[in-house]
PDB file of C-alpha atoms in Angstrom:
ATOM      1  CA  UNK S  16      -1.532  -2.805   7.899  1.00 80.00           C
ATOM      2  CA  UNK S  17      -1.582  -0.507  10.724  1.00 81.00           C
ATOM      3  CA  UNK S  18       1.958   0.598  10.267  1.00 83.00           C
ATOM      4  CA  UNK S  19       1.530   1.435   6.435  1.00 84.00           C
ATOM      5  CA  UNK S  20      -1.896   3.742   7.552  1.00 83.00           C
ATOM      6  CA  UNK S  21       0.202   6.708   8.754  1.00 81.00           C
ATOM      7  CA  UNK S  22       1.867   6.845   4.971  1.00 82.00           C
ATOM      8  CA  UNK S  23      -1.182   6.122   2.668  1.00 85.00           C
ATOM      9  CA  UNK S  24      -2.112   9.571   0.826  1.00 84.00           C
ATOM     10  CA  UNK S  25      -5.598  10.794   1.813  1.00 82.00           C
ATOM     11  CA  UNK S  26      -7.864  12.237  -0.617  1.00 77.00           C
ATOM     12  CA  UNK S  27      -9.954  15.098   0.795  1.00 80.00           C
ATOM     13  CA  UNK S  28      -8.770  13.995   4.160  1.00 81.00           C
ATOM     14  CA  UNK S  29      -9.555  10.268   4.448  1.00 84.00           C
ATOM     15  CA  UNK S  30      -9.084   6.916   2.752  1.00 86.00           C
ATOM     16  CA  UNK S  31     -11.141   4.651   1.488  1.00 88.00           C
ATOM     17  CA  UNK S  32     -11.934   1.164  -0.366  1.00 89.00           C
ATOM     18  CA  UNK S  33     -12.561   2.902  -3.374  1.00 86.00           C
ATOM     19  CA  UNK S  34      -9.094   5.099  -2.989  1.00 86.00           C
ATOM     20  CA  UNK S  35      -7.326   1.380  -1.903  1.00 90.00           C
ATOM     21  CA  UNK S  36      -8.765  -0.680  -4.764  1.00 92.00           C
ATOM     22  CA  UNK S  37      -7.916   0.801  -7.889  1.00 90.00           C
ATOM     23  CA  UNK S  38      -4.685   1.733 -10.149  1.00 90.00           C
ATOM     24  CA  UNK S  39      -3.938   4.711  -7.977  1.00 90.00           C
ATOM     25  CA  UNK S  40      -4.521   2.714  -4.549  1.00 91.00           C
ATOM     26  CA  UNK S  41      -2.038   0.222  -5.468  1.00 93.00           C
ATOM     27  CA  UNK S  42       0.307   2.900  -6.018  1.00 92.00           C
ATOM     28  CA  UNK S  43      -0.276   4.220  -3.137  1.00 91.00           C
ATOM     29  CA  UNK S  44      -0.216   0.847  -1.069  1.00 93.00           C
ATOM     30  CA  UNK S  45       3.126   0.193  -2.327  1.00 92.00           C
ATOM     31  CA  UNK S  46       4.254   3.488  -1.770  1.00 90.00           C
ATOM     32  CA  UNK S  47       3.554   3.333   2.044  1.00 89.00           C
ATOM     33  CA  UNK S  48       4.497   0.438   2.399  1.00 90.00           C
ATOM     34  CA  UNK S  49       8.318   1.480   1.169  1.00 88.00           C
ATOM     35  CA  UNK S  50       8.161   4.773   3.178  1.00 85.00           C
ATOM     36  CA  UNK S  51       7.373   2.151   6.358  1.00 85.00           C
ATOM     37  CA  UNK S  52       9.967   0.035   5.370  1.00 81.00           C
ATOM     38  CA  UNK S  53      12.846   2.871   5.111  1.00 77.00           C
ATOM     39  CA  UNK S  54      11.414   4.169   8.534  1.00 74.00           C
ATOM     40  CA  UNK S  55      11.025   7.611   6.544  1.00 64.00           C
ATOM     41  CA  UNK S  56       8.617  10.553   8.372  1.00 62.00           C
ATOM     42  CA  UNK S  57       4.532  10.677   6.492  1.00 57.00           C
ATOM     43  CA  UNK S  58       6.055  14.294   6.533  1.00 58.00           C
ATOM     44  CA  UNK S  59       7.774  13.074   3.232  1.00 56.00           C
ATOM     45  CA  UNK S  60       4.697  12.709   1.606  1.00 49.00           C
ATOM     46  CA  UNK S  61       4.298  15.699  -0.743  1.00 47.00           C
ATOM     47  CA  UNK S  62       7.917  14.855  -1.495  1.00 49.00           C
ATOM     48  CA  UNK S  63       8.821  13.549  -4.947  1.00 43.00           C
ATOM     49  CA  UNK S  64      10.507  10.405  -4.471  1.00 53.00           C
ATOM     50  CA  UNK S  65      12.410   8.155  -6.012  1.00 57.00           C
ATOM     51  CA  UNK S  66      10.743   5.025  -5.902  1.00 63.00           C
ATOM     52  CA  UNK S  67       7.234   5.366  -6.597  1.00 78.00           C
ATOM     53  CA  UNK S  68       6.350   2.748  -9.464  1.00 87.00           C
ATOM     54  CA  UNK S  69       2.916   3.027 -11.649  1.00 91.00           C
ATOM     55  CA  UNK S  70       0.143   0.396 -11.022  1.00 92.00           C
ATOM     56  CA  UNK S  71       1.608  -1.699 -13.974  1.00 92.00           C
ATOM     57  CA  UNK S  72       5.115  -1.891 -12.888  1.00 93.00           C
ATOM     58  CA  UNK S  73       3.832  -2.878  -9.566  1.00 94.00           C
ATOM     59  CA  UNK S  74       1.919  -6.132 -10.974  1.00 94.00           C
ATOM     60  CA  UNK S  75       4.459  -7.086 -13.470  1.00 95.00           C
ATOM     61  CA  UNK S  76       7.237  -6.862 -10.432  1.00 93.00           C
ATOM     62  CA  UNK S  77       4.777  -9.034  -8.543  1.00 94.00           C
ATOM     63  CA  UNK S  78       3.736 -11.197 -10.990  1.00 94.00           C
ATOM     64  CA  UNK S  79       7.325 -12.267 -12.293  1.00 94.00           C
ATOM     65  CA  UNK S  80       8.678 -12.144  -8.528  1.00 90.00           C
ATOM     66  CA  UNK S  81      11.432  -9.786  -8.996  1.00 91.00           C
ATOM     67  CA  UNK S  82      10.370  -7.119  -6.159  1.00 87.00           C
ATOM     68  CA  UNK S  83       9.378  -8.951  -3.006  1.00 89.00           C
ATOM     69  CA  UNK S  84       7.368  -5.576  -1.882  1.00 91.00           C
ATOM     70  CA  UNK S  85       5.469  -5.277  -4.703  1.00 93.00           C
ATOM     71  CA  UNK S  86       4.037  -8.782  -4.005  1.00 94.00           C
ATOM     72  CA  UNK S  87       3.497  -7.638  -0.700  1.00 94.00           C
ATOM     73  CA  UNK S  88       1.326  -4.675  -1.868  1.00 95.00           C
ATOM     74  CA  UNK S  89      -0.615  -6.844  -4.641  1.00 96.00           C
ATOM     75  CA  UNK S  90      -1.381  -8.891  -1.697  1.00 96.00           C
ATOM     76  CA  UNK S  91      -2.205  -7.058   0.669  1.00 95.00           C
ATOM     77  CA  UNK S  92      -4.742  -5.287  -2.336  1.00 95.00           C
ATOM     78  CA  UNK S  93      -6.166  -8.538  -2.820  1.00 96.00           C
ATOM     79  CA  UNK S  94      -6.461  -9.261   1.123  1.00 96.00           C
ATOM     80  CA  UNK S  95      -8.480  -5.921   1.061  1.00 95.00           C
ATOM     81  CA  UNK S  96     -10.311  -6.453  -1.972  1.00 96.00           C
ATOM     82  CA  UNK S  97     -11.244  -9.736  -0.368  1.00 97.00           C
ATOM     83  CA  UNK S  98     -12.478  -7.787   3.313  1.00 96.00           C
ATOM     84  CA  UNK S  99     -15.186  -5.425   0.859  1.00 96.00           C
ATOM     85  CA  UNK S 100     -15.891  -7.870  -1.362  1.00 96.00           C
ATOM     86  CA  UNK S 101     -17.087  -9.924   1.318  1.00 96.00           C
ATOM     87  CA  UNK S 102     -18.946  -7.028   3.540  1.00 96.00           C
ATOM     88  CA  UNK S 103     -20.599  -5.989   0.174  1.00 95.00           C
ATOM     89  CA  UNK S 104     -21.686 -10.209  -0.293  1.00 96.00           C
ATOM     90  CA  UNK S 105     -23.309 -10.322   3.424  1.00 95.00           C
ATOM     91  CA  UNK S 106     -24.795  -6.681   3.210  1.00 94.00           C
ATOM     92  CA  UNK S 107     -26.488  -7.891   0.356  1.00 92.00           C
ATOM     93  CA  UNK S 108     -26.604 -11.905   0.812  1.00 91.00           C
ATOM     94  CA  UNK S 109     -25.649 -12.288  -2.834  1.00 91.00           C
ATOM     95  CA  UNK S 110     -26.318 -16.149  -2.943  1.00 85.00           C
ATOM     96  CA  UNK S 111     -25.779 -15.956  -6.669  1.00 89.00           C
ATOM     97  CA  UNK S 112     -22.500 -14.703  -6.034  1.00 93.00           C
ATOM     98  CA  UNK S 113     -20.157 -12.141  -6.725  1.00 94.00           C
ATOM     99  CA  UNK S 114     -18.536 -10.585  -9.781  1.00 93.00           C
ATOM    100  CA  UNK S 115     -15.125  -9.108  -9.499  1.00 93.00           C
ATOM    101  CA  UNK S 116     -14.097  -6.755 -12.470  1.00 89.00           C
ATOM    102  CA  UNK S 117     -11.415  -4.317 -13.623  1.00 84.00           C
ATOM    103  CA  UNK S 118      -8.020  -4.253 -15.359  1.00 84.00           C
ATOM    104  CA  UNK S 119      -5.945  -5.563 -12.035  1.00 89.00           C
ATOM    105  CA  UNK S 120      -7.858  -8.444 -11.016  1.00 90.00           C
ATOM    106  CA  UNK S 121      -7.441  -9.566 -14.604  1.00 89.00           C
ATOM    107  CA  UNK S 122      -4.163  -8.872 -14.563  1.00 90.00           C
ATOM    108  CA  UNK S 123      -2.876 -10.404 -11.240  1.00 93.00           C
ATOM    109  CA  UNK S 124      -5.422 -13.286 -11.134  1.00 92.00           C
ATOM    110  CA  UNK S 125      -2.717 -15.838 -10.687  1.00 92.00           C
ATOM    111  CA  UNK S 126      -1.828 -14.195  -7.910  1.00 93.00           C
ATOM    112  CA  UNK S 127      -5.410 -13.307  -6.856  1.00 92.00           C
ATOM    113  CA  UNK S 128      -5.542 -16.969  -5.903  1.00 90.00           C
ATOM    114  CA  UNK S 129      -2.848 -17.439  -4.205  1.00 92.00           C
ATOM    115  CA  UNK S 130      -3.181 -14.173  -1.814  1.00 94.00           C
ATOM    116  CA  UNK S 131      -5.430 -13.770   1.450  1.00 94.00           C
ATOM    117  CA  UNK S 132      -8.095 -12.556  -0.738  1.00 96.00           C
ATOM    118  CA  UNK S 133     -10.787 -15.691   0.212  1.00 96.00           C
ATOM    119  CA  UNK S 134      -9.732 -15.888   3.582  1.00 96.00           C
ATOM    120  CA  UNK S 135     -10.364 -12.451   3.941  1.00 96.00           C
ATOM    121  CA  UNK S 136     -13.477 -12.583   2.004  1.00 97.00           C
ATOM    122  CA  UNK S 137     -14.930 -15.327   4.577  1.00 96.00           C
ATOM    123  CA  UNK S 138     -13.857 -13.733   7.421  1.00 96.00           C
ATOM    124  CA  UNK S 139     -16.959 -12.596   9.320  1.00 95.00           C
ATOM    125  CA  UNK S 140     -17.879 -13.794  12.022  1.00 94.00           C
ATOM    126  CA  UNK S 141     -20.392 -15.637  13.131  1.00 95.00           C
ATOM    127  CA  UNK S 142     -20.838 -15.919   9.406  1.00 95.00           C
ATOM    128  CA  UNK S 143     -17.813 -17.825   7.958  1.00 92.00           C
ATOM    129  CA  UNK S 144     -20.251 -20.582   7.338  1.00 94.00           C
ATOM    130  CA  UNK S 145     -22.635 -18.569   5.098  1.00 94.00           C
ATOM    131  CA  UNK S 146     -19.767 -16.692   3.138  1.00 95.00           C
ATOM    132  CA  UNK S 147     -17.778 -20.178   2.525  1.00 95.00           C
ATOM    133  CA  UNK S 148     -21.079 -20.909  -0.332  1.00 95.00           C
ATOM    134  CA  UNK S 149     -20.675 -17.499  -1.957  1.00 95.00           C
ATOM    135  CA  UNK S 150     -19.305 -18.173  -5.230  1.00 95.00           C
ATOM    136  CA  UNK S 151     -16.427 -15.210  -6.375  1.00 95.00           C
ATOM    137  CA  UNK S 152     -16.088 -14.859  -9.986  1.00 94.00           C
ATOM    138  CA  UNK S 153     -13.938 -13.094 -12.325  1.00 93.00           C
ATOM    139  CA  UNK S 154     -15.367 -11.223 -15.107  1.00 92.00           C
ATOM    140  CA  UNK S 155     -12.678 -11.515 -17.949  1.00 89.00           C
ATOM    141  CA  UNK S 156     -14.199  -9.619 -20.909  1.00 87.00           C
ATOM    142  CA  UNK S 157     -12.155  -6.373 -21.909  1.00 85.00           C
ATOM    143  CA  UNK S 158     -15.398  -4.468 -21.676  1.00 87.00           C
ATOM    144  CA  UNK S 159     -17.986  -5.795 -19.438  1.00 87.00           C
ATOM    145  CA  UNK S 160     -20.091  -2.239 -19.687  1.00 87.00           C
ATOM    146  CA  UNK S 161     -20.335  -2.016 -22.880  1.00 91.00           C
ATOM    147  CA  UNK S 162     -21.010  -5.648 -23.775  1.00 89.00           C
ATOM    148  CA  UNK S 163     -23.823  -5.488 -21.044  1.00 86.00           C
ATOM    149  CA  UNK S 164     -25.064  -2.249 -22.752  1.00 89.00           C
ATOM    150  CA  UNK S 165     -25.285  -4.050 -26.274  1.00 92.00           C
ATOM    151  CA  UNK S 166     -27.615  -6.623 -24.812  1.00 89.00           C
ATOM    152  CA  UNK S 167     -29.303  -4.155 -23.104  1.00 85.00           C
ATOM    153  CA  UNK S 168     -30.240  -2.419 -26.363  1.00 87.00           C
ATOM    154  CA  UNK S 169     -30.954  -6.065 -28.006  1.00 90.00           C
ATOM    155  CA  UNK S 170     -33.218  -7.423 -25.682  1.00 89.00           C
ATOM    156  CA  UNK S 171     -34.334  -5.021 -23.150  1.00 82.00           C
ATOM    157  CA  UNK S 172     -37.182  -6.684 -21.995  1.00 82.00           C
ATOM    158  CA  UNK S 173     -34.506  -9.150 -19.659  1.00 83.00           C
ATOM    159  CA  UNK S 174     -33.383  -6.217 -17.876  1.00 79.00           C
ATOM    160  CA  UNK S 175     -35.153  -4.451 -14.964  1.00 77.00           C
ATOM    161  CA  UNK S 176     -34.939  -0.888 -16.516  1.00 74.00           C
ATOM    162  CA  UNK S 177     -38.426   1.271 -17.036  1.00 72.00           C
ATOM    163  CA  UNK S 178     -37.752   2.691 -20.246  1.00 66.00           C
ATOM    164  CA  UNK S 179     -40.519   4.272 -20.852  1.00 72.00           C
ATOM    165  CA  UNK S 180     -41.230   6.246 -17.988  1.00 71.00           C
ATOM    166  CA  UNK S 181     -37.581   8.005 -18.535  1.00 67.00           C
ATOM    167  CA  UNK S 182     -37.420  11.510 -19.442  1.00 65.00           C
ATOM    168  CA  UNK S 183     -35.325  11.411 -22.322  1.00 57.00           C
ATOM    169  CA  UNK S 184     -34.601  15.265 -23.276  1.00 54.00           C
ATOM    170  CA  UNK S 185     -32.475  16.195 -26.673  1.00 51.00           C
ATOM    171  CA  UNK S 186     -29.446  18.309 -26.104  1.00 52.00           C
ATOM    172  CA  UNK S 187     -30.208  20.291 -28.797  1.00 53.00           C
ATOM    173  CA  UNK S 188     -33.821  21.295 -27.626  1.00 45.00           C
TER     174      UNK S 188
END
């Protein structure tokens, strides 16, 4: 991983889990990752290049296995996905486990499986023990929000949300 860091694209200067783990981030993953591999300068960055592929192409490469560095960089965004997951799980000692959503995951669960994504999730020492009995999940819903939302508005008495003490101001006034 440390010879893909000089090639990443910052935003505002830095990287981070949020930049890594999303549509964009596994763009930009892969992207490094060939720039590494071809030995090419990070001063080709701002360059337009010839190989970037979008998020989709990526998974569908990886998940059919007919670009052996795109299943590198769906891996290696599971294997990180797996390292926050897991600091976010002991931070908070989520005992009732943890939820994983978004369009990848759904997309490359098959492959979510099969990557370093657990291992890396468990790794933390002294507490591989502890994170070995936190559950991971998959949500698989198209729209987790807004399904949440409806039941929200159905039965909002389950939900630990003081509605009445919010200051709900029209637009219009």
């Amino acid at each position: 991983e440390r010879h893909i860091w000089p090639f990443l694209r910052t935003i505002e200067g830095r990287v981070s889990a949020e930049q890594i783990l999303c549509g964009r981030g596994l763009e930009n993953l892969h992207r490094a990752m060939v720039l590494e591999q071809r030995n090419r300068p990070p001063s080709e960055l701002a360059s337009a290049l010839d190989f970037e592929l979008r998020d989709h192409e990526i998974t569908a490469a990886a998940l059919n296995d007919s670009d052996g560095l795109a299943a590198e960089a769906v891996d290696l965004f599971c294997t990180i996905l797996g390292r926050v997951a897991g600091d976010l799980a002991l931070t908070g000692l989520t005992h009732g486990g943890v939820y994983l959503a978004g369009g990848i995951v759904q997309k490359i669960e098959p492959l979510l499986h099969a990557s370093g994504f657990r291992s890396a999730f468990e790794d933390k020492a002294p507490h591989g023990a502890l994170m070995s009995q936190i559950a991971v999940s998959l949500i698989r819903h198209p729209l987790p929000a807004l399904l949440g939302l409806a039941k929200l508005a159905q039965q909002p008495e389950l939900f630990l949300v003081d509605l009445e003490h919010r200051s709900w101001k029209s637009r219009a006034g």
